């Protein structure tokens, strides 16, 4: 049987996403049933970038499933000194049962999957953040039940986060509207692929530059940092270019009354989101963070469970 990976939500069918959410729901409700699911198995966690949620939720998740997780900072392993991704993948495949990797280049996780012989989970690249995107739709399903016909609005940078949200929307039957400043649009390759998925699923994708238009009729408003990891030197310029793209009470008021606010975190209050929204009654940011644990446990059991 071919090794299965989680590299992009694009690779999953709607029914695979639905099954994953059913499993995550069961794991969340009855964690004690899964304490031996991955007993004796080890997950390597390669990090080229910082992390709070991803590192902790994967490590705790493996522990709760009866397995073990190894934190492999690229600062410490030979990958950071120029050992190739292909050699790293082949060597680690001899020791580990799975790898979760957070990299700059998306090609690095594709290469881990191509050269390794164990499941690879994308823990964020410059292009995509599938574990977070899946968790966000799982969280919305907890809030609203069936998501078919609902709309999510993303306001902010055309980055890794929105690419995964674009892919996830059609899998759960949601429409998605994106508003970015000019010059910060989504990657056209991912947007085109997501549009093909949406067309096949009968959902819609709109991408423009008007936050007020994007949030109209939305059940969820999502934003992310204006400068992602690796873009630190652009942060000052971006602050100027993203003027008018803050999610604040005024923008929330343009969505449906029952709309919720989501953010993958870490957040910069006063920049992409006002404190009143991030910490207000419509915010679900900490449920979202918690759900990383449950959804990722479901991912690990699906990919690594015997
Ligand atoms: N949302 C998310 O992936 O957070 P970390 O960068 O803390 O892992
Ligand atoms: N877009 C952000 C997400 C962090 C979880 C980044 O890549 O830094």
mmCIF file with all atom_site columns, N, CA, C and O and ligand atoms in Angstrom, residues 47 50-57 102 123-124 129 132 161 222 229 263-266 292 296, ligand 1:
data_model
loop_
_atom_site.group_PDB
_atom_site.id
_atom_site.type_symbol
_atom_site.label_atom_id
_atom_site.label_alt_id
_atom_site.label_comp_id
_atom_site.label_asym_id
_atom_site.label_entity_id
_atom_site.label_seq_id
_atom_site.pdbx_PDB_ins_code
_atom_site.Cartn_x
_atom_site.Cartn_y
_atom_site.Cartn_z
_atom_site.occupancy
_atom_site.B_iso_or_equiv
_atom_site.pdbx_formal_charge
_atom_site.auth_seq_id
_atom_site.auth_comp_id
_atom_site.auth_asym_id
_atom_site.auth_atom_id
_atom_site.pdbx_PDB_model_num
ATOM   1   N N  . UNK A 1 47  ? 11.626  21.188 12.789 1.00 0.00 ? 47  UNK A N  1
ATOM   2   C CA . UNK A 1 47  ? 11.220  22.605 12.806 1.00 0.00 ? 47  UNK A CA 1
ATOM   3   C C  . UNK A 1 47  ? 12.337  23.498 12.273 1.00 0.00 ? 47  UNK A C  1
ATOM   4   O O  . UNK A 1 47  ? 13.407  23.577 12.870 1.00 0.00 ? 47  UNK A O  1
ATOM   5   N N  . UNK A 1 50  ? 9.901   28.852 14.269 1.00 0.00 ? 50  UNK A N  1
ATOM   6   C CA . UNK A 1 50  ? 9.361   28.816 15.632 1.00 0.00 ? 50  UNK A CA 1
ATOM   7   C C  . UNK A 1 50  ? 7.964   28.210 15.659 1.00 0.00 ? 50  UNK A C  1
ATOM   8   O O  . UNK A 1 50  ? 7.281   28.171 14.635 1.00 0.00 ? 50  UNK A O  1
ATOM   9   N N  . UNK A 1 51  ? 7.546   27.777 16.836 1.00 0.00 ? 51  UNK A N  1
ATOM   10  C CA . UNK A 1 51  ? 6.182   27.265 17.001 1.00 0.00 ? 51  UNK A CA 1
ATOM   11  C C  . UNK A 1 51  ? 5.834   27.141 18.475 1.00 0.00 ? 51  UNK A C  1
ATOM   12  O O  . UNK A 1 51  ? 6.672   26.735 19.280 1.00 0.00 ? 51  UNK A O  1
ATOM   13  N N  . UNK A 1 52  ? 4.610   27.464 18.803 1.00 0.00 ? 52  UNK A N  1
ATOM   14  C CA . UNK A 1 52  ? 4.063   27.138 20.125 1.00 0.00 ? 52  UNK A CA 1
ATOM   15  C C  . UNK A 1 52  ? 3.025   26.030 19.973 1.00 0.00 ? 52  UNK A C  1
ATOM   16  O O  . UNK A 1 52  ? 3.181   24.917 20.473 1.00 0.00 ? 52  UNK A O  1
ATOM   17  N N  . UNK A 1 53  ? 1.938   26.331 19.240 1.00 0.00 ? 53  UNK A N  1
ATOM   18  C CA . UNK A 1 53  ? 0.822   25.388 19.109 1.00 0.00 ? 53  UNK A CA 1
ATOM   19  C C  . UNK A 1 53  ? 1.207   24.096 18.414 1.00 0.00 ? 53  UNK A C  1
ATOM   20  O O  . UNK A 1 53  ? 0.877   22.998 18.902 1.00 0.00 ? 53  UNK A O  1
ATOM   21  N N  . UNK A 1 54  ? 1.876   24.195 17.283 1.00 0.00 ? 54  UNK A N  1
ATOM   22  C CA . UNK A 1 54  ? 2.159   22.997 16.488 1.00 0.00 ? 54  UNK A CA 1
ATOM   23  C C  . UNK A 1 54  ? 3.073   22.054 17.251 1.00 0.00 ? 54  UNK A C  1
ATOM   24  O O  . UNK A 1 54  ? 2.809   20.855 17.356 1.00 0.00 ? 54  UNK A O  1
ATOM   25  N N  . UNK A 1 55  ? 4.130   22.606 17.817 1.00 0.00 ? 55  UNK A N  1
ATOM   26  C CA . UNK A 1 55  ? 5.057   21.757 18.559 1.00 0.00 ? 55  UNK A CA 1
ATOM   27  C C  . UNK A 1 55  ? 4.366   21.079 19.737 1.00 0.00 ? 55  UNK A C  1
ATOM   28  O O  . UNK A 1 55  ? 4.456   19.876 19.934 1.00 0.00 ? 55  UNK A O  1
ATOM   29  N N  . UNK A 1 56  ? 3.683   21.888 20.541 1.00 0.00 ? 56  UNK A N  1
ATOM   30  C CA . UNK A 1 56  ? 3.115   21.338 21.783 1.00 0.00 ? 56  UNK A CA 1
ATOM   31  C C  . UNK A 1 56  ? 1.959   20.380 21.485 1.00 0.00 ? 56  UNK A C  1
ATOM   32  O O  . UNK A 1 56  ? 1.860   19.302 22.077 1.00 0.00 ? 56  UNK A O  1
ATOM   33  N N  . UNK A 1 57  ? 1.103   20.751 20.533 1.00 0.00 ? 57  UNK A N  1
ATOM   34  C CA . UNK A 1 57  ? -0.062  19.887 20.275 1.00 0.00 ? 57  UNK A CA 1
ATOM   35  C C  . UNK A 1 57  ? 0.350   18.564 19.631 1.00 0.00 ? 57  UNK A C  1
ATOM   36  O O  . UNK A 1 57  ? -0.239  17.516 19.936 1.00 0.00 ? 57  UNK A O  1
ATOM   37  N N  . UNK A 1 102 ? 7.924   21.452 9.720  1.00 0.00 ? 102 UNK A N  1
ATOM   38  C CA . UNK A 1 102 ? 7.623   22.880 9.484  1.00 0.00 ? 102 UNK A CA 1
ATOM   39  C C  . UNK A 1 102 ? 8.840   23.476 8.788  1.00 0.00 ? 102 UNK A C  1
ATOM   40  O O  . UNK A 1 102 ? 9.929   23.549 9.376  1.00 0.00 ? 102 UNK A O  1
ATOM   41  N N  . UNK A 1 123 ? 3.542   20.604 8.718  1.00 0.00 ? 123 UNK A N  1
ATOM   42  C CA . UNK A 1 123 ? 3.246   21.409 9.908  1.00 0.00 ? 123 UNK A CA 1
ATOM   43  C C  . UNK A 1 123 ? 3.397   22.895 9.647  1.00 0.00 ? 123 UNK A C  1
ATOM   44  O O  . UNK A 1 123 ? 3.613   23.654 10.598 1.00 0.00 ? 123 UNK A O  1
ATOM   45  N N  . UNK A 1 124 ? 3.277   23.316 8.416  1.00 0.00 ? 124 UNK A N  1
ATOM   46  C CA . UNK A 1 124 ? 3.350   24.688 7.890  1.00 0.00 ? 124 UNK A CA 1
ATOM   47  C C  . UNK A 1 124 ? 4.604   24.838 7.020  1.00 0.00 ? 124 UNK A C  1
ATOM   48  O O  . UNK A 1 124 ? 5.705   24.464 7.413  1.00 0.00 ? 124 UNK A O  1
ATOM   49  N N  . UNK A 1 129 ? -0.707  25.603 5.236  1.00 0.00 ? 129 UNK A N  1
ATOM   50  C CA . UNK A 1 129 ? -0.792  25.203 6.651  1.00 0.00 ? 129 UNK A CA 1
ATOM   51  C C  . UNK A 1 129 ? -2.028  24.301 6.815  1.00 0.00 ? 129 UNK A C  1
ATOM   52  O O  . UNK A 1 129 ? -3.035  24.693 7.419  1.00 0.00 ? 129 UNK A O  1
ATOM   53  N N  . UNK A 1 132 ? -3.735  23.440 10.328 1.00 0.00 ? 132 UNK A N  1
ATOM   54  C CA . UNK A 1 132 ? -4.507  24.560 10.865 1.00 0.00 ? 132 UNK A CA 1
ATOM   55  C C  . UNK A 1 132 ? -5.809  24.739 10.087 1.00 0.00 ? 132 UNK A C  1
ATOM   56  O O  . UNK A 1 132 ? -6.871  24.922 10.686 1.00 0.00 ? 132 UNK A O  1
ATOM   57  N N  . UNK A 1 161 ? -1.791  30.551 5.132  1.00 0.00 ? 161 UNK A N  1
ATOM   58  C CA . UNK A 1 161 ? -3.025  30.255 5.858  1.00 0.00 ? 161 UNK A CA 1
ATOM   59  C C  . UNK A 1 161 ? -4.234  30.314 4.930  1.00 0.00 ? 161 UNK A C  1
ATOM   60  O O  . UNK A 1 161 ? -5.061  29.387 4.901  1.00 0.00 ? 161 UNK A O  1
ATOM   61  N N  . UNK A 1 222 ? -11.945 35.509 9.239  1.00 0.00 ? 222 UNK A N  1
ATOM   62  C CA . UNK A 1 222 ? -10.640 34.959 9.589  1.00 0.00 ? 222 UNK A CA 1
ATOM   63  C C  . UNK A 1 222 ? -9.566  35.958 9.208  1.00 0.00 ? 222 UNK A C  1
ATOM   64  O O  . UNK A 1 222 ? -9.649  36.581 8.149  1.00 0.00 ? 222 UNK A O  1
ATOM   65  N N  . UNK A 1 229 ? 6.327   34.353 9.235  1.00 0.00 ? 229 UNK A N  1
ATOM   66  C CA . UNK A 1 229 ? 7.695   33.973 9.573  1.00 0.00 ? 229 UNK A CA 1
ATOM   67  C C  . UNK A 1 229 ? 8.546   33.962 8.304  1.00 0.00 ? 229 UNK A C  1
ATOM   68  O O  . UNK A 1 229 ? 8.157   33.378 7.296  1.00 0.00 ? 229 UNK A O  1
ATOM   69  N N  . UNK A 1 263 ? -8.658  33.018 14.125 1.00 0.00 ? 263 UNK A N  1
ATOM   70  C CA . UNK A 1 263 ? -7.270  33.439 13.843 1.00 0.00 ? 263 UNK A CA 1
ATOM   71  C C  . UNK A 1 263 ? -6.388  32.254 14.222 1.00 0.00 ? 263 UNK A C  1
ATOM   72  O O  . UNK A 1 263 ? -6.537  31.693 15.311 1.00 0.00 ? 263 UNK A O  1
ATOM   73  N N  . UNK A 1 264 ? -5.454  31.892 13.351 1.00 0.00 ? 264 UNK A N  1
ATOM   74  C CA . UNK A 1 264 ? -4.614  30.714 13.644 1.00 0.00 ? 264 UNK A CA 1
ATOM   75  C C  . UNK A 1 264 ? -3.707  30.943 14.853 1.00 0.00 ? 264 UNK A C  1
ATOM   76  O O  . UNK A 1 264 ? -3.280  29.982 15.479 1.00 0.00 ? 264 UNK A O  1
ATOM   77  N N  . UNK A 1 265 ? -3.406  32.213 15.150 1.00 0.00 ? 265 UNK A N  1
ATOM   78  C CA . UNK A 1 265 ? -2.473  32.616 16.199 1.00 0.00 ? 265 UNK A CA 1
ATOM   79  C C  . UNK A 1 265 ? -1.036  32.220 15.800 1.00 0.00 ? 265 UNK A C  1
ATOM   80  O O  . UNK A 1 265 ? -0.875  31.243 15.106 1.00 0.00 ? 265 UNK A O  1
ATOM   81  N N  . UNK A 1 266 ? -0.026  32.929 16.206 1.00 0.00 ? 266 UNK A N  1
ATOM   82  C CA . UNK A 1 266 ? -0.065  34.070 17.119 1.00 0.00 ? 266 UNK A CA 1
ATOM   83  C C  . UNK A 1 266 ? -0.693  35.312 16.468 1.00 0.00 ? 266 UNK A C  1
ATOM   84  O O  . UNK A 1 266 ? -0.562  35.516 15.272 1.00 0.00 ? 266 UNK A O  1
ATOM   85  N N  . UNK A 1 292 ? -6.524  21.995 17.540 1.00 0.00 ? 292 UNK A N  1
ATOM   86  C CA . UNK A 1 292 ? -5.335  21.477 16.844 1.00 0.00 ? 292 UNK A CA 1
ATOM   87  C C  . UNK A 1 292 ? -4.978  20.110 17.410 1.00 0.00 ? 292 UNK A C  1
ATOM   88  O O  . UNK A 1 292 ? -4.639  19.185 16.682 1.00 0.00 ? 292 UNK A O  1
ATOM   89  N N  . UNK A 1 296 ? -5.272  16.874 15.011 1.00 0.00 ? 296 UNK A N  1
ATOM   90  C CA . UNK A 1 296 ? -3.984  16.265 14.662 1.00 0.00 ? 296 UNK A CA 1
ATOM   91  C C  . UNK A 1 296 ? -3.863  14.846 15.196 1.00 0.00 ? 296 UNK A C  1
ATOM   92  O O  . UNK A 1 296 ? -3.231  13.997 14.560 1.00 0.00 ? 296 UNK A O  1
HETATM 93  N N1 . LIG B 2 .   ? -1.093  28.371 14.495 1.00 0.00 ? 1   LIG B N1 1
HETATM 94  C C1 . LIG B 2 .   ? 0.129   27.834 14.601 1.00 0.00 ? 1   LIG B C1 1
HETATM 95  O O1 . LIG B 2 .   ? 0.562   27.015 13.787 1.00 0.00 ? 1   LIG B O1 1
HETATM 96  O O2 . LIG B 2 .   ? 0.840   28.250 15.686 1.00 0.00 ? 1   LIG B O2 1
HETATM 97  P P1 . LIG B 2 .   ? 2.367   27.980 16.016 1.00 0.00 ? 1   LIG B P1 1
HETATM 98  O O3 . LIG B 2 .   ? 3.187   28.783 15.031 1.00 0.00 ? 1   LIG B O3 1
HETATM 99  O O4 . LIG B 2 .   ? 2.540   28.440 17.426 1.00 0.00 ? 1   LIG B O4 1
HETATM 100 O O5 . LIG B 2 .   ? 2.653   26.507 15.855 1.00 0.00 ? 1   LIG B O5 1
#
